[in-house]
Short mmCIF file of C-alpha atoms and ligand atoms in Angstrom, two decimals:
data_model
loop_
_atom_site.label_atom_id
_atom_site.label_comp_id
_atom_site.label_asym_id
_atom_site.label_seq_id
_atom_site.Cartn_x
_atom_site.Cartn_y
_atom_site.Cartn_z
CA MET A 58 -0.76 121.60 90.87
CA ASN A 59 -0.28 120.79 94.54
CA ARG A 60 0.45 124.42 95.40
CA THR A 61 -3.07 125.50 94.52
CA LYS A 62 -4.79 122.85 96.63
CA PRO A 63 -6.43 124.07 99.84
CA LEU A 64 -5.12 123.74 103.36
CA GLY A 65 -7.23 121.54 105.63
CA VAL A 66 -7.96 122.57 109.22
CA PHE A 67 -10.03 120.60 111.69
CA ASP A 68 -11.23 120.96 115.24
CA SER A 69 -13.73 119.30 117.54
CA GLY A 70 -15.98 122.29 116.87
CA ILE A 71 -15.77 125.91 115.93
CA GLY A 72 -12.95 127.04 118.25
CA GLY A 73 -10.35 126.11 115.62
CA LEU A 74 -11.43 129.20 113.70
CA THR A 75 -8.82 131.04 115.80
CA ILE A 76 -6.32 129.22 113.56
CA VAL A 77 -8.23 130.22 110.42
CA LYS A 78 -8.11 133.85 111.59
CA ALA A 79 -4.31 133.61 111.92
CA LEU A 80 -4.08 131.84 108.53
CA LYS A 81 -5.97 134.66 106.82
CA LYS A 82 -3.44 137.12 108.20
CA ILE A 83 -0.17 135.20 107.75
CA LEU A 84 -0.97 133.06 104.66
CA PRO A 85 -3.53 135.18 102.80
CA ASN A 86 -3.10 133.36 99.46
CA GLU A 87 -4.16 129.96 100.74
CA ASP A 88 -7.57 128.40 100.13
CA ILE A 89 -8.94 126.79 103.29
CA VAL A 90 -11.23 123.86 103.97
CA TYR A 91 -12.33 123.75 107.60
CA PHE A 92 -14.01 120.83 109.29
CA GLY A 93 -15.66 121.33 112.70
CA ASP A 94 -17.10 118.26 114.41
CA THR A 95 -20.02 120.16 115.93
CA ALA A 96 -22.08 116.96 116.21
CA ARG A 97 -19.57 115.34 118.57
CA VAL A 98 -17.98 118.29 120.42
CA PRO A 99 -16.59 118.39 123.13
CA TYR A 100 -13.60 116.10 122.68
CA GLY A 101 -11.80 117.32 125.81
CA THR A 102 -13.99 115.19 128.09
CA LYS A 103 -13.58 111.98 126.04
CA SER A 104 -11.12 109.09 126.20
CA PRO A 105 -7.95 108.90 124.06
CA ALA A 106 -9.47 105.96 122.09
CA THR A 107 -12.56 107.94 121.13
CA ILE A 108 -10.61 111.11 120.33
CA THR A 109 -8.27 109.09 118.11
CA GLN A 110 -11.17 107.44 116.27
CA PHE A 111 -12.81 110.83 115.60
CA ALA A 112 -9.51 112.43 114.54
CA MET A 113 -8.87 109.65 111.99
CA GLN A 114 -12.30 110.21 110.46
CA ASN A 115 -11.85 113.98 110.36
CA THR A 116 -8.46 113.68 108.67
CA LYS A 117 -9.85 111.29 106.08
CA PHE A 118 -12.73 113.71 105.42
CA LEU A 119 -10.28 116.54 104.66
CA ILE A 120 -8.05 114.34 102.51
CA ASP A 121 -11.15 113.44 100.46
CA ARG A 122 -11.54 117.20 99.89
CA ASN A 123 -8.12 117.17 98.24
CA VAL A 124 -6.16 119.22 100.78
CA LYS A 125 -2.35 119.51 100.54
CA MET A 126 -1.66 119.72 104.28
CA ILE A 127 -3.62 119.42 107.51
CA ILE A 128 -3.53 121.63 110.59
CA VAL A 129 -4.97 119.94 113.66
CA ALA A 130 -6.34 123.01 115.44
CA CYS A 131 -7.72 121.01 118.37
CA HIS A 132 -5.37 120.80 121.36
CA SER A 133 -7.10 117.69 122.68
CA VAL A 134 -6.50 115.84 119.38
CA SER A 135 -2.97 117.23 119.00
CA SER A 136 -2.16 116.04 122.54
CA VAL A 137 -3.60 112.59 122.25
CA CYS A 138 -2.96 111.26 118.74
CA LEU A 139 -0.96 113.55 116.43
CA ASP A 140 1.69 110.85 115.92
CA ASP A 141 -0.97 108.27 115.01
CA LEU A 142 -2.34 110.63 112.35
CA LYS A 143 1.13 111.31 110.98
CA LYS A 144 1.88 107.58 110.79
CA THR A 145 -1.44 106.79 109.09
CA PHE A 146 -1.69 109.51 106.46
CA ASP A 147 0.78 110.50 103.79
CA LEU A 148 0.69 114.31 103.76
CA PRO A 149 2.14 117.00 106.03
CA ILE A 150 0.17 117.22 109.30
CA ILE A 151 0.89 119.77 112.01
CA GLY A 152 -0.60 120.09 115.49
CA VAL A 153 -0.68 122.96 117.97
CA ILE A 154 1.36 121.49 120.85
CA GLU A 155 4.93 121.95 119.66
CA PRO A 156 4.37 125.47 118.30
CA GLY A 157 2.65 126.48 121.56
CA ALA A 158 5.43 124.96 123.67
CA LYS A 159 8.03 126.78 121.60
CA ALA A 160 6.28 130.13 122.05
CA ALA A 161 5.96 129.59 125.83
CA VAL A 162 9.62 128.64 126.27
CA LYS A 163 10.62 131.73 124.29
CA ALA A 164 8.39 133.97 126.41
CA SER A 165 9.35 132.79 129.92
CA LYS A 166 12.13 134.61 131.74
CA ASN A 167 11.84 133.02 135.21
CA LYS A 168 11.38 129.53 133.71
CA ARG A 169 8.02 128.94 135.40
CA VAL A 170 5.29 128.23 132.88
CA GLY A 171 1.61 127.50 133.47
CA VAL A 172 -0.38 125.37 131.04
CA ILE A 173 -4.17 125.17 130.93
CA GLY A 174 -6.32 122.99 128.71
CA THR A 175 -9.13 120.44 128.60
CA ARG A 176 -8.93 117.31 130.76
CA ALA A 177 -7.82 115.21 127.77
CA THR A 178 -4.99 117.64 126.98
CA ILE A 179 -3.71 118.00 130.53
CA LEU A 180 -3.99 114.26 131.34
CA SER A 181 -2.01 113.40 128.21
CA GLY A 182 1.06 115.29 129.51
CA ALA A 183 1.80 116.35 125.91
CA TYR A 184 2.61 119.98 126.75
CA GLU A 185 4.98 118.95 129.58
CA ARG A 186 6.81 116.60 127.21
CA ALA A 187 7.06 119.22 124.45
CA ILE A 188 8.28 121.94 126.84
CA LYS A 189 10.82 119.65 128.56
CA LYS A 190 12.15 118.62 125.17
CA LEU A 191 12.93 122.27 124.45
CA SER A 192 14.23 123.19 127.91
CA LYS A 193 14.86 120.87 130.85
CA GLU A 194 15.00 123.76 133.33
CA ILE A 195 11.42 124.91 132.93
CA GLU A 196 9.04 124.23 135.82
CA ILE A 197 5.53 123.53 134.55
CA VAL A 198 2.28 124.02 136.44
CA ALA A 199 -0.49 122.28 134.49
CA LYS A 200 -4.21 122.53 135.21
CA ALA A 201 -7.34 121.31 133.47
CA THR A 202 -9.83 124.18 133.18
CA PRO A 203 -12.79 122.55 131.39
CA LEU A 204 -15.45 125.10 132.37
CA PHE A 205 -13.77 127.71 130.19
CA VAL A 206 -15.08 126.01 127.02
CA PRO A 207 -18.85 126.43 127.69
CA LEU A 208 -18.28 129.92 129.13
CA VAL A 209 -16.72 131.08 125.88
CA GLU A 210 -19.41 129.38 123.79
CA GLU A 211 -22.06 131.15 125.85
CA GLY A 212 -20.41 134.50 125.11
CA TRP A 213 -19.54 135.01 128.79
CA ALA A 214 -15.78 135.34 128.40
CA ASN A 215 -15.64 138.82 129.87
CA ASN A 216 -18.25 138.72 132.62
CA PRO A 217 -17.87 138.46 136.44
CA ILE A 218 -18.76 134.73 136.47
CA SER A 219 -15.85 133.91 134.18
CA TYR A 220 -13.60 136.10 136.31
CA LEU A 221 -14.50 134.16 139.48
CA ILE A 222 -14.10 130.78 137.82
CA ALA A 223 -10.77 131.79 136.31
CA LYS A 224 -9.59 133.12 139.68
CA THR A 225 -10.42 129.79 141.34
CA TYR A 226 -8.76 127.73 138.61
CA LEU A 227 -5.64 129.88 138.44
CA ALA A 228 -4.94 130.43 142.16
CA THR A 229 -2.13 127.84 142.17
CA MET A 230 -0.53 129.49 139.15
CA ILE A 231 -0.27 132.76 141.12
CA GLN A 232 1.19 130.94 144.14
CA GLU A 233 3.70 129.17 141.91
CA LYS A 234 4.80 132.54 140.47
CA ILE A 235 4.56 131.61 136.83
CA ASP A 236 5.55 134.39 134.43
CA THR A 237 4.01 132.78 131.31
CA LEU A 238 0.66 131.07 130.79
CA LEU A 239 0.15 128.85 127.78
CA LEU A 240 -3.44 128.70 126.55
CA GLY A 241 -3.72 125.03 125.58
CA CYS A 242 -7.22 125.07 124.09
CA THR A 243 -8.86 126.59 121.02
CA HIS A 244 -11.37 128.51 123.15
CA TYR A 245 -9.07 130.18 125.63
CA PRO A 246 -7.71 133.07 123.51
CA LEU A 247 -11.15 134.64 123.91
CA LEU A 248 -10.58 134.72 127.69
CA LYS A 249 -7.29 136.61 127.44
CA THR A 250 -8.63 139.84 128.96
CA THR A 251 -10.24 138.08 131.94
CA ILE A 252 -7.17 135.93 132.59
CA SER A 253 -4.81 138.93 132.33
CA LYS A 254 -6.83 140.75 135.01
CA ILE A 255 -6.29 137.86 137.43
CA PHE A 256 -2.54 138.15 137.01
CA ARG A 257 -2.77 141.98 137.06
CA ASN A 258 -1.28 141.95 133.57
CA ARG A 259 2.01 140.60 134.96
CA VAL A 260 1.97 137.29 133.14
CA LYS A 261 2.67 136.72 129.45
CA ILE A 262 -0.23 134.92 127.86
CA VAL A 263 0.77 132.68 124.99
CA ASP A 264 -1.63 131.31 122.41
CA ALA A 265 -0.39 128.76 119.90
CA SER A 266 -2.27 129.99 116.81
CA ALA A 267 0.23 132.48 115.38
CA GLU A 268 3.22 130.17 116.01
CA THR A 269 1.34 127.21 114.44
CA VAL A 270 0.59 129.20 111.31
CA LEU A 271 4.20 130.41 111.07
CA GLU A 272 5.34 126.78 111.21
CA THR A 273 2.72 125.86 108.61
CA LYS A 274 4.18 128.57 106.36
CA ALA A 275 7.69 127.13 106.82
CA ILE A 276 6.49 123.59 105.99
CA LEU A 277 4.65 124.78 102.87
CA GLU A 278 7.70 126.68 101.65
CA LYS A 279 10.06 123.78 102.37
CA ASN A 280 7.85 121.41 100.36
CA ASN A 281 7.15 123.92 97.55
CA LEU A 282 3.50 123.79 98.48
CA ASN A 283 2.88 127.49 99.17
CA ASN A 284 0.26 129.10 96.97
CA THR A 285 1.87 132.00 95.14
CA GLY A 286 -1.26 132.78 93.09
CA LYS A 287 -2.96 136.13 93.34
CA LYS A 288 -6.63 135.16 93.14
CA LYS A 289 -8.97 135.81 96.07
CA PRO A 290 -8.68 132.74 98.33
CA SER A 291 -11.74 130.63 99.07
CA MET A 292 -12.86 129.38 102.48
CA ARG A 293 -15.24 126.47 102.85
CA PHE A 294 -16.57 125.42 106.24
CA TYR A 295 -17.91 121.91 106.81
CA LEU A 296 -19.71 121.16 110.06
CA SER A 297 -20.95 117.74 111.16
CA ASP A 298 -24.02 119.45 112.62
CA ILE A 299 -25.50 122.81 111.70
CA THR A 300 -26.19 123.83 115.28
CA PRO A 301 -28.59 126.71 116.06
CA ASN A 302 -25.84 129.00 117.32
CA PHE A 303 -22.90 128.05 115.07
CA SER A 304 -22.85 131.32 113.16
CA GLU A 305 -22.89 133.46 116.32
CA ILE A 306 -20.10 131.41 117.94
CA GLY A 307 -18.16 131.25 114.66
CA GLN A 308 -18.26 135.02 114.32
CA ARG A 309 -16.78 135.32 117.80
CA PHE A 310 -13.78 133.17 116.89
CA LEU A 311 -13.22 134.27 113.30
CA GLY A 312 -14.03 137.94 113.73
CA SER A 313 -16.11 137.81 110.53
CA ASN A 314 -19.03 135.87 109.08
CA LEU A 315 -18.73 132.27 107.91
CA ASP A 316 -19.92 132.45 104.32
CA GLU A 317 -19.74 129.04 102.67
CA VAL A 318 -21.03 126.58 105.28
CA PHE A 319 -21.96 122.98 104.44
CA ARG A 320 -23.30 120.08 106.45
CA ALA A 321 -20.70 117.31 106.40
CA SER A 322 -21.53 113.68 106.69
CA LEU A 323 -18.56 111.63 107.83
CA SER A 324 -20.01 108.39 106.50
CA GLU A 325 -20.07 109.65 102.89
N1 LIG B 618 -11.08 122.12 120.61
C1 LIG B 618 -10.90 121.61 121.94
C2 LIG B 618 -9.44 121.78 122.35
O1 LIG B 618 -8.74 122.64 121.86
C3 LIG B 618 -11.80 122.31 122.95
C4 LIG B 618 -13.25 121.90 122.89
C5 LIG B 618 -13.45 120.42 123.16
O2 LIG B 618 -13.32 119.98 124.30
O3 LIG B 618 -13.69 119.71 122.20
O4 LIG B 618 -8.97 121.05 123.17
#
């Protein structure tokens, strides 16, 4: 039965566990297979051609694990090649850009939205296109904030160094009087407290995970793919490298331990 197959989620690394956390809450019956490309992270600094090549391999890996649908948790991949994945593979695939754009448009009252992400995400212009498609009136201030990724991985999200870096990156956003900031990267939800302080809590901070999972739920229901079973769902985590600090970083994103972790070889 297709309904009982797992959902596939992939990211360049472990940050996509923010999506798994939201899945556990909103779709608690679903089994999950997660793939994190820890051997090749970061993607946000790489070219569209390389990101596309990696994303194709990751999708194929999850399809070989018999998933019924794929959530591309990585904003860099979703920005650069979601349409290529959809054209290549014959199963529902959802990215994080459209759900995030939708949430930001809903949240903004003064129609001035800031978007931050990796270089690959911001250079692609994907968020601007998605937001403009929903509302032509919105002014967008986009900025690549690549240093946020290693800061979060180092566990420094809430320390004075992150505050100073965030203040420098976000100065233009304050000048431009945005009222909503879209977090266009898997890692940034962990910086919410620091970022809020910079805007003195006057800006709405939008993260795409909840909206992405709500859309996933709608797609599953529409295609009669939602798991209605009552058994305890399973979660399997495949990583392309078992890095020394994966479990500590994973805990930070997931809010609980990663139990079933396997080393994945993409050439298998
Ligand atoms: N997962 C990536 C993203 O959301 C961030 C880390 C990376 O650069 O690979 O864009």
